[in-house]
PDB file of C-alpha atoms in Angstrom:
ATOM      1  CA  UNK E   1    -127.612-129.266  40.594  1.00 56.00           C
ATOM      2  CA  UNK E   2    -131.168-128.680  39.694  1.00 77.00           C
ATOM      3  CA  UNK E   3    -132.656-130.463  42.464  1.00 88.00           C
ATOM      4  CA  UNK E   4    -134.171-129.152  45.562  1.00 92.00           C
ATOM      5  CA  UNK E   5    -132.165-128.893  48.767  1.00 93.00           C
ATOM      6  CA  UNK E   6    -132.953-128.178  52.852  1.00 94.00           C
ATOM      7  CA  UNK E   7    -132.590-124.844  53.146  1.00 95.00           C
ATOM      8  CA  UNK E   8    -130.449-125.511  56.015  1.00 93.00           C
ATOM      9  CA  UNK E   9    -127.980-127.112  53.480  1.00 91.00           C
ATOM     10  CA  UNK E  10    -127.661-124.995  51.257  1.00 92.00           C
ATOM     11  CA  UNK E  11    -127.369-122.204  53.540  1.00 91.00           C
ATOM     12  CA  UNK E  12    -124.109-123.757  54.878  1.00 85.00           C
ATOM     13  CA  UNK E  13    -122.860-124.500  51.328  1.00 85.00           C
ATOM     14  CA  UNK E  14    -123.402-120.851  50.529  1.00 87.00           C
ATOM     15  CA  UNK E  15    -121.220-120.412  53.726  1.00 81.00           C
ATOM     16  CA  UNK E  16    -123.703-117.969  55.684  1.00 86.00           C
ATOM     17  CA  UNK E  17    -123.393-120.181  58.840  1.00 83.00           C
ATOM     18  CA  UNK E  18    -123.152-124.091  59.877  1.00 79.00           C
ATOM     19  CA  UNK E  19    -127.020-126.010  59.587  1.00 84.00           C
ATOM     20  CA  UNK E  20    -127.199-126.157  63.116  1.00 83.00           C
ATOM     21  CA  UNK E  21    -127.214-122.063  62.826  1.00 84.00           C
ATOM     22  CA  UNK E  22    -129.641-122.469  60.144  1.00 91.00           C
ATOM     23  CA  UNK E  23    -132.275-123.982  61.962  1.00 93.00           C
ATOM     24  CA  UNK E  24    -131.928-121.648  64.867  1.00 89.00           C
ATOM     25  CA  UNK E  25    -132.096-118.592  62.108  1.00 92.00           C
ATOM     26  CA  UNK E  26    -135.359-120.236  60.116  1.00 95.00           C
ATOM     27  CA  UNK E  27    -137.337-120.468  63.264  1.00 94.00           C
ATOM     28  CA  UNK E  28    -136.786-117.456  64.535  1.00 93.00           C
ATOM     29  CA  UNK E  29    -137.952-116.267  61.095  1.00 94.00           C
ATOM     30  CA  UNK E  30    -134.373-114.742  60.233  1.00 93.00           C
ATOM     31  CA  UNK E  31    -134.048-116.712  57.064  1.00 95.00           C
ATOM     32  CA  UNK E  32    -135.829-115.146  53.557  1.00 95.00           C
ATOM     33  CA  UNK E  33    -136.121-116.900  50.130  1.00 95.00           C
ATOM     34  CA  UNK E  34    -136.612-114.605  47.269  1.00 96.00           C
ATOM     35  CA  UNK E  35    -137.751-112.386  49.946  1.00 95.00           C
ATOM     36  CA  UNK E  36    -139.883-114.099  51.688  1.00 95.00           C
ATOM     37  CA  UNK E  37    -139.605-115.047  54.939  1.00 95.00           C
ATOM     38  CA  UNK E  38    -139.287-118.677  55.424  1.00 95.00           C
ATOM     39  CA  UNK E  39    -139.253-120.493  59.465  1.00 93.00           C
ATOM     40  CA  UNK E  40    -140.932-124.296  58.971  1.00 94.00           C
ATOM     41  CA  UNK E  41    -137.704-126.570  59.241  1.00 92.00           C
ATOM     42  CA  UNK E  42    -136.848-128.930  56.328  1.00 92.00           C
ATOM     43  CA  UNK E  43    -138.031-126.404  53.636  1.00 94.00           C
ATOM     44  CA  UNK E  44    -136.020-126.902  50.403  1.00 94.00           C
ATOM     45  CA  UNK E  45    -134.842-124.238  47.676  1.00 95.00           C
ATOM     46  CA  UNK E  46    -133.798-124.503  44.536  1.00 93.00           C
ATOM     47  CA  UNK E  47    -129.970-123.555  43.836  1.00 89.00           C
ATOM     48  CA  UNK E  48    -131.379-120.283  41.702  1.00 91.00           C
ATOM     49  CA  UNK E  49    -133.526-118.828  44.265  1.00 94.00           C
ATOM     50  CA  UNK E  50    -131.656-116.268  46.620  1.00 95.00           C
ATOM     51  CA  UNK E  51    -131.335-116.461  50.450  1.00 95.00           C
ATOM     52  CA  UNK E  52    -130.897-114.171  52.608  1.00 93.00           C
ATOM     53  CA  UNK E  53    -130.278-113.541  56.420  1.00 93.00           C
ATOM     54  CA  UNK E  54    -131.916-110.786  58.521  1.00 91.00           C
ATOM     55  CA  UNK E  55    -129.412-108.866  60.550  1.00 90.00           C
ATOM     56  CA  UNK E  56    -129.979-109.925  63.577  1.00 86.00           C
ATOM     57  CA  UNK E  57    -128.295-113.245  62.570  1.00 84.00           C
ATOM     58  CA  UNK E  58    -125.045-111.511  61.095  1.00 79.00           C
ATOM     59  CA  UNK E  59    -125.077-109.172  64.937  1.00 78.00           C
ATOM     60  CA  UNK E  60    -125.482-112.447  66.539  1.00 75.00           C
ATOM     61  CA  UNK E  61    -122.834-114.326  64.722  1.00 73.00           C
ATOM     62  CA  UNK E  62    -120.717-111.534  64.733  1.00 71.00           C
ATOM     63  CA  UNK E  63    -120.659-112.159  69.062  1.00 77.00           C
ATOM     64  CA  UNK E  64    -119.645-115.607  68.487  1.00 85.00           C
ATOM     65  CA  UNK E  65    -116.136-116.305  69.846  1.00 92.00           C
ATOM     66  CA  UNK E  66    -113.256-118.305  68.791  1.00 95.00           C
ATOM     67  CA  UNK E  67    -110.799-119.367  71.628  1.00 97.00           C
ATOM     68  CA  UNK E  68    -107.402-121.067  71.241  1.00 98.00           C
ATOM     69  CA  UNK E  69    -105.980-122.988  73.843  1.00 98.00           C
ATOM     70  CA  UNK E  70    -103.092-124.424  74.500  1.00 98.00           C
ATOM     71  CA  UNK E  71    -103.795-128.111  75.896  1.00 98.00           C
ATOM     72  CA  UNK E  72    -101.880-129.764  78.831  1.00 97.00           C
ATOM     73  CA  UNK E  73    -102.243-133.354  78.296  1.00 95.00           C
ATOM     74  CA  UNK E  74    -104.512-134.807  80.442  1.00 93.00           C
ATOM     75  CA  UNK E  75    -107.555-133.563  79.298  1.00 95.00           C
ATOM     76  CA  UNK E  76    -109.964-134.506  76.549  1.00 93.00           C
ATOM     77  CA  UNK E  77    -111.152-131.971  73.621  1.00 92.00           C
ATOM     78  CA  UNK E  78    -114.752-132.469  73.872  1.00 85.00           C
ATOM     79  CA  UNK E  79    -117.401-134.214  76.207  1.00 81.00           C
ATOM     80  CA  UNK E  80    -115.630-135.332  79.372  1.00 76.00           C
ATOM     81  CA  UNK E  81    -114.557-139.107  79.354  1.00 77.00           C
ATOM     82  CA  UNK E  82    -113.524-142.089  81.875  1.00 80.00           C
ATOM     83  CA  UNK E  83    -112.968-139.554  84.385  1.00 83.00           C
ATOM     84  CA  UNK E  84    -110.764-136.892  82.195  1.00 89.00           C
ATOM     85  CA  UNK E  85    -112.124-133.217  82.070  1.00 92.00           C
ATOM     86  CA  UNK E  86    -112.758-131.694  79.471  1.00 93.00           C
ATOM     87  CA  UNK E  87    -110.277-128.848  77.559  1.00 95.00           C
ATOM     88  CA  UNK E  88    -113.459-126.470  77.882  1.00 94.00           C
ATOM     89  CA  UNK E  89    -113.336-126.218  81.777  1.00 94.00           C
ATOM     90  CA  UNK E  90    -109.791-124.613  81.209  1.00 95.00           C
ATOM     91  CA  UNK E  91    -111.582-121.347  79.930  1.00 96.00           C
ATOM     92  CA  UNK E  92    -112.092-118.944  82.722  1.00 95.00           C
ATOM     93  CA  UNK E  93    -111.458-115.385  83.507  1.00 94.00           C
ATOM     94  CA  UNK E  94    -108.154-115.882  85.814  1.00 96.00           C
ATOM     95  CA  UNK E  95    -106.857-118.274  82.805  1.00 97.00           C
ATOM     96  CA  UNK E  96    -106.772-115.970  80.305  1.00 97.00           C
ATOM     97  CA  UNK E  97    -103.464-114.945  78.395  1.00 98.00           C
ATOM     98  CA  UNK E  98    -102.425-111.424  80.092  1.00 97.00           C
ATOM     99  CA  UNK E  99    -100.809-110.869  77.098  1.00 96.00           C
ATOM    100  CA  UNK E 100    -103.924-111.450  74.368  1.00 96.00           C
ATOM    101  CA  UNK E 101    -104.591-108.201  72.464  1.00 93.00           C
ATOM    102  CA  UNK E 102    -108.244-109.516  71.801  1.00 91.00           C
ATOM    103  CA  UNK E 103    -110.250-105.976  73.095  1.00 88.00           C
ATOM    104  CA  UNK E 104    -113.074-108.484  74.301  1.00 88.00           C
ATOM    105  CA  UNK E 105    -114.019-109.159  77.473  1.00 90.00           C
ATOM    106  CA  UNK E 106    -114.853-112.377  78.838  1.00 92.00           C
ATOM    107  CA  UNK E 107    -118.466-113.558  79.907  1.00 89.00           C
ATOM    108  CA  UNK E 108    -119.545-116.817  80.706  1.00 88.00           C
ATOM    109  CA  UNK E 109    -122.242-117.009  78.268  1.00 85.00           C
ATOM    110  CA  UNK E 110    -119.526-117.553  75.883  1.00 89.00           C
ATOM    111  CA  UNK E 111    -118.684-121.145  76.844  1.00 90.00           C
ATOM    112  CA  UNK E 112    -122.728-121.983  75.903  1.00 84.00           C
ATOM    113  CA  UNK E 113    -121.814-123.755  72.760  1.00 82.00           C
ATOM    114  CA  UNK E 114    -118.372-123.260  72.642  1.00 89.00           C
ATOM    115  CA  UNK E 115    -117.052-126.687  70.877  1.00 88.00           C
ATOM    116  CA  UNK E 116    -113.582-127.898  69.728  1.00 93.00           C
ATOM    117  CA  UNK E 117    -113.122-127.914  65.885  1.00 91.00           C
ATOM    118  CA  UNK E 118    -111.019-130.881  65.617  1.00 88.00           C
ATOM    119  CA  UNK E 119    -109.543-133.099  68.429  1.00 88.00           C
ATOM    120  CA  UNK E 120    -106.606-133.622  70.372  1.00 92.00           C
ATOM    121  CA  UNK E 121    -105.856-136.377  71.974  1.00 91.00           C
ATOM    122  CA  UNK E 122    -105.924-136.788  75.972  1.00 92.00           C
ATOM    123  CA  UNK E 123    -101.783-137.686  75.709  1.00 93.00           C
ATOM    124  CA  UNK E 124    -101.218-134.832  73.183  1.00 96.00           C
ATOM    125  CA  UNK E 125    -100.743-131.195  73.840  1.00 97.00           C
ATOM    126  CA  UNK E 126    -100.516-127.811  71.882  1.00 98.00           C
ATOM    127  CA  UNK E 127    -103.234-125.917  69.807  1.00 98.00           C
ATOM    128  CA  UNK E 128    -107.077-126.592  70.134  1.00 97.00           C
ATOM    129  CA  UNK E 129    -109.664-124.610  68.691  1.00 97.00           C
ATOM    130  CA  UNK E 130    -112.832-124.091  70.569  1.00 96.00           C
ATOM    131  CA  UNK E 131    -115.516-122.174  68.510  1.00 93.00           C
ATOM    132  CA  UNK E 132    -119.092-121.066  68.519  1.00 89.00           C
ATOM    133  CA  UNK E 133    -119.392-120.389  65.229  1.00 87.00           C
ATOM    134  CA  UNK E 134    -120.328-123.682  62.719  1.00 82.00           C
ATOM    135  CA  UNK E 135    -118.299-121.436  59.982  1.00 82.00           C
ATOM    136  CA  UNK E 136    -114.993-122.174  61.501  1.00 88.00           C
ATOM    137  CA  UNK E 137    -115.868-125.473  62.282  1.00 85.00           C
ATOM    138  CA  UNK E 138    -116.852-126.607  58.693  1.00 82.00           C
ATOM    139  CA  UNK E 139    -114.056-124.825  57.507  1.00 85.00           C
ATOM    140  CA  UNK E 140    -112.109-126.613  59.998  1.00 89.00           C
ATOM    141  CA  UNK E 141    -113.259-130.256  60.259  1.00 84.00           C
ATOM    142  CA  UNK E 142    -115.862-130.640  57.083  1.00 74.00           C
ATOM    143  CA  UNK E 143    -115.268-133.238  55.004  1.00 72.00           C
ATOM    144  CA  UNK E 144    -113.747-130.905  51.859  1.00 75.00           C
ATOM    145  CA  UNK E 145    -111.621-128.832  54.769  1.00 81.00           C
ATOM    146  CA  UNK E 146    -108.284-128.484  53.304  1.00 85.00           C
ATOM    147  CA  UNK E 147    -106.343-126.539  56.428  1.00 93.00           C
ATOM    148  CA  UNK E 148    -103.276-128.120  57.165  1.00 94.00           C
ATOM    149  CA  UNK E 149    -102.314-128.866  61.034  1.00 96.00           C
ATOM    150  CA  UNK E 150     -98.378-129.004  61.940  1.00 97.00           C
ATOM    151  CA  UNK E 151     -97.342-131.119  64.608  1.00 98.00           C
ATOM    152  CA  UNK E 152     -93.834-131.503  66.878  1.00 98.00           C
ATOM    153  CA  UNK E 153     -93.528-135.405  67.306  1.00 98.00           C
ATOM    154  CA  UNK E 154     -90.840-136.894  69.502  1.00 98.00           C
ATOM    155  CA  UNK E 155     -89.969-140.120  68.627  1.00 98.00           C
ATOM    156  CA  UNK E 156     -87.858-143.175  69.471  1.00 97.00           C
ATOM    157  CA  UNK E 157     -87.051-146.360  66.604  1.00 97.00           C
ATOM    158  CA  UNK E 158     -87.887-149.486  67.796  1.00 96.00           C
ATOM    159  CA  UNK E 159     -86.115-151.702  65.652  1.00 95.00           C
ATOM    160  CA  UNK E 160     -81.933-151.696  64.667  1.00 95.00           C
ATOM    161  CA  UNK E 161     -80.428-148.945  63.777  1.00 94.00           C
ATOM    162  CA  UNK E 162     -82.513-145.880  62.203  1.00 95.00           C
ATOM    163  CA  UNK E 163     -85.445-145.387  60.361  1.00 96.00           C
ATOM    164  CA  UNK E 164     -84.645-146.049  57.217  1.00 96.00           C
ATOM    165  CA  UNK E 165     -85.197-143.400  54.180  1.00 96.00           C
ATOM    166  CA  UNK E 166     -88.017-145.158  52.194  1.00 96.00           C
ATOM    167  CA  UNK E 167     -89.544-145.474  55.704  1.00 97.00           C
ATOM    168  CA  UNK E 168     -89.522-141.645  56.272  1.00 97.00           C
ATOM    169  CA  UNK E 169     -91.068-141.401  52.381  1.00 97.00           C
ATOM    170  CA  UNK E 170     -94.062-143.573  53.316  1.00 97.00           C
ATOM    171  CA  UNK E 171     -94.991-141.479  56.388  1.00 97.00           C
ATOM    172  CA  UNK E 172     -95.068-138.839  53.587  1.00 97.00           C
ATOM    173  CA  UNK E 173     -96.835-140.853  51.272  1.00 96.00           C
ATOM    174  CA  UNK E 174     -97.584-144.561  50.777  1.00 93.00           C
ATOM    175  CA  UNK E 175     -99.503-145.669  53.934  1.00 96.00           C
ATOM    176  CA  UNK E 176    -102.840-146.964  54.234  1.00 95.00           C
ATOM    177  CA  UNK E 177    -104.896-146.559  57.175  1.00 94.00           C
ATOM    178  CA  UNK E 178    -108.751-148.534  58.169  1.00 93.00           C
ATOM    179  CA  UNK E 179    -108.145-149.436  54.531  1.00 94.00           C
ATOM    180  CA  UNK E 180    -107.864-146.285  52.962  1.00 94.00           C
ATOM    181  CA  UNK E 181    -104.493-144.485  51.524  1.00 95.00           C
ATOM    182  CA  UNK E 182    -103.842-141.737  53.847  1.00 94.00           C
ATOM    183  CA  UNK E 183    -103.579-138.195  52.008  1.00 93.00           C
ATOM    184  CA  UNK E 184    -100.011-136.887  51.410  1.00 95.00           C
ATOM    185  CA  UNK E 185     -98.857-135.384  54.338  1.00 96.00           C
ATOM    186  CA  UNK E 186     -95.167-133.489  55.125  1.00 98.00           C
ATOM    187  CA  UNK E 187     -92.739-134.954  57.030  1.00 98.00           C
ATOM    188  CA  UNK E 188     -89.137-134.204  58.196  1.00 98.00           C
ATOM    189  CA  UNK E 189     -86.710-134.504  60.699  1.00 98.00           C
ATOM    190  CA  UNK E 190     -86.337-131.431  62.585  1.00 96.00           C
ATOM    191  CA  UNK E 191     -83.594-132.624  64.786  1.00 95.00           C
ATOM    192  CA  UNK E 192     -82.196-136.412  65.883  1.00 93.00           C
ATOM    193  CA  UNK E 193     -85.456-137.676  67.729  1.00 95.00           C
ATOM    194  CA  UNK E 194     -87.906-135.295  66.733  1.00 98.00           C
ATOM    195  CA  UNK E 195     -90.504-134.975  63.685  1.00 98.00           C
ATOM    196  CA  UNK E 196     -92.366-132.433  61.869  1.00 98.00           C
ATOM    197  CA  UNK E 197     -95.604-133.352  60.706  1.00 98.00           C
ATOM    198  CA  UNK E 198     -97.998-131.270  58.130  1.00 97.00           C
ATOM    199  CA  UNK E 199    -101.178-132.873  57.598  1.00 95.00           C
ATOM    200  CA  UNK E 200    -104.483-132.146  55.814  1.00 90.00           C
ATOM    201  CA  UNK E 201    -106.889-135.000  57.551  1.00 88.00           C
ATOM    202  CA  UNK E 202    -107.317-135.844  61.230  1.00 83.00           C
ATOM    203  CA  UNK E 203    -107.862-139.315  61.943  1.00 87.00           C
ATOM    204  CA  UNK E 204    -107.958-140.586  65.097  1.00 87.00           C
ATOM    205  CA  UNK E 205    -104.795-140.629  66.250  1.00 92.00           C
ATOM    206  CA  UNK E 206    -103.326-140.808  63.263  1.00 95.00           C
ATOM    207  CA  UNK E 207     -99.727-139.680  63.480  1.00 96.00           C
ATOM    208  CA  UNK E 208     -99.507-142.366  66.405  1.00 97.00           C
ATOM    209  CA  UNK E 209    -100.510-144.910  63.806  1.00 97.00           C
ATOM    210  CA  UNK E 210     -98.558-143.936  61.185  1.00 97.00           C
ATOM    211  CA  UNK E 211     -95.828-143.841  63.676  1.00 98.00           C
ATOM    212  CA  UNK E 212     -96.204-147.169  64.453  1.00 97.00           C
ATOM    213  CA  UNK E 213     -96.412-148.409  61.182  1.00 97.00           C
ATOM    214  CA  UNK E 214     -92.733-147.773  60.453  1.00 97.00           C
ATOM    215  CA  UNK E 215     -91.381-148.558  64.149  1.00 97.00           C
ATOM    216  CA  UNK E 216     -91.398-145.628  65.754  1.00 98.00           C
ATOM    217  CA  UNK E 217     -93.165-144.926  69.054  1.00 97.00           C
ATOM    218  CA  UNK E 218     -94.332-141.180  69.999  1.00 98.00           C
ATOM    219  CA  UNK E 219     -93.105-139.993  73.045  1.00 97.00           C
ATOM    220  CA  UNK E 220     -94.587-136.768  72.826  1.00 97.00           C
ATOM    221  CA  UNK E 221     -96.834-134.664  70.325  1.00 97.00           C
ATOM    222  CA  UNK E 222     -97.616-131.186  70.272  1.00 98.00           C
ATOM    223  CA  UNK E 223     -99.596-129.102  67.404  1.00 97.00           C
ATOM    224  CA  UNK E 224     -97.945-125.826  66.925  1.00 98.00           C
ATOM    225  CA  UNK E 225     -99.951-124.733  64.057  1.00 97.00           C
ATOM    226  CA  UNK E 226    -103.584-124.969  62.084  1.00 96.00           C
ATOM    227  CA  UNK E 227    -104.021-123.395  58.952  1.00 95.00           C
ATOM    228  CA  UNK E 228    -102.461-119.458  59.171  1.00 95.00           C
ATOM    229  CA  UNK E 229    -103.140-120.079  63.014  1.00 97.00           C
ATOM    230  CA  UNK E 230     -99.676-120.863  65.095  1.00 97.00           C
ATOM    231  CA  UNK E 231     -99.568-121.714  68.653  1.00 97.00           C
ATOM    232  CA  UNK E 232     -97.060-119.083  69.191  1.00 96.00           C
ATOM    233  CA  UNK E 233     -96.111-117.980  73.129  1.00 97.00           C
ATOM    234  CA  UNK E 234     -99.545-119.314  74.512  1.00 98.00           C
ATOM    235  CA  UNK E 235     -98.781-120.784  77.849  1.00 98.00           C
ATOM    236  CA  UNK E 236     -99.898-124.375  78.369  1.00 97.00           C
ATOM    237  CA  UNK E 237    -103.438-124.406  80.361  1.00 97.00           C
ATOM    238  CA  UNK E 238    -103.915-120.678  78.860  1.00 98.00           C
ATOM    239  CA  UNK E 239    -105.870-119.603  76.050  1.00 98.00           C
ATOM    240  CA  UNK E 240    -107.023-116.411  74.301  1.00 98.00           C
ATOM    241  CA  UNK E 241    -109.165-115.032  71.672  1.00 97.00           C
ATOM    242  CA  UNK E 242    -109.083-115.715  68.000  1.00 95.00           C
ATOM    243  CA  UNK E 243    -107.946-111.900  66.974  1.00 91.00           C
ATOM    244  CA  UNK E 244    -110.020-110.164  63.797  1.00 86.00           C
ATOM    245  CA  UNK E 245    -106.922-110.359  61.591  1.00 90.00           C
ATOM    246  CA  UNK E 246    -106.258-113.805  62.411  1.00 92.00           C
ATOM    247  CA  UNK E 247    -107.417-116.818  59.738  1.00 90.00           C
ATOM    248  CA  UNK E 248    -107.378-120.080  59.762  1.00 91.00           C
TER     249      UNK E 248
END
């Protein structure tokens, strides 16, 4: 890599913050290159010069918050849609886990930017991630994210009999989906209707799909885990903070 690149990129490769962070930093003249302060948008660096942040973007990142929830179904993970709320609207004062240890205290200002990093469908429950900070969410959702999500997936076979064993080794690996083979994922029976999936990609509604590919039909899904991250005891329609020595 020799070429030039927008600052704002390569500031998220370098993983100081997402580009959307970036741009806020360079215009408020946070952002230095070799030193010098840098704030016109689209500059580009080359991949030897140094950047650096001022510290008023590391204190500002730092009060960034990270909020798990446990989703009813029901609601959407983003931008509200035909009519269903949104997952976000869920995160109030009187919601709040009594039992998170988080030593924060909550503020309204911290649902300004406060997005989901990765979605969960409206008929699915279990773990979402809402997040102001673009570092969780690229490490989360980017395209090279390799964090595995496990999911609880109740099931019943639609055809004769039950599923077959090759069928249960193409859910693992062997399907193709919008004409692509699908990663390998990790799944087992956990008991006589119910599945445990581990999966490193999120396409939309994927384990559905796959599902449904081999004759089965979901009857319920619920994510239990992302990354080092597990759902745990978190009430359904509760959430709480992302703790320090937590990581995805």
């Amino acid at each position: 890599m020799t070429e030039p690149v927008r600052l704002s990129k390569r500031m998220s490769e370098l993983g100081l913050c997402s580009r959307r962070e970036a741009d806020e930093w360079i215009e408020k003249g946070w952002v230095r290159v070799d030193g010098v302060v840098v704030s016109v948008l689209g500059s580009k660096v080359l991949p030897h010069q140094k950047v650096t942040v001022e510290r008023q973007a590391s204190a500002e990142q730092s009060q960034r918050v990270t909020i798990l929830i446990n989703k009813p179904m029901g609601y959407v993970s983003g931008q509200a849609e035909d009519g269903y709320k949104p997952a976000v609207v869920l995160v109030n004062a009187e919601s709040r886990w009594k039992e998170d240890t988080a030593e924060m205290q909550f503020h309204p200002k911290q649902l300004r930017s406060l997005v989901p990093a990765g979605r969960l469908d409206i008929d699915s429950v279990g773990l979402l991630v809402l997040t102001q900070d673009g570092r969780i969410a690229k490490h989360l959702i980017g395209e090279d994210s390799a964090v595995d999500k496990e999911y609880l997936v109740r099931v019943k076979y639609m055809r004769p009999g039950k599923l077959p064993e090759h069928d249960l080794k193409r859910l693992n690996h062997g399907l193709i989906m919008d004409g692509k083979p699908l990663k390998p994922a990790k799944v087992e029976w956990q008991n006589e209707d119910q599945l445990r999936f581990v999966l490193r990609e999120g396409k939309k509604r994927q384990i559905r799909r796959m599902c449904d590919m081999v004759g089965l039909k979901v009857i319920g899904l619920k994510r239990v885990r992302i990354g080092g991250v597990k759902l745990g005891e978190l009430p359904t329609g509760q959430w709480r903070y992302l703790r320090p020595d937590e990581q995805f």
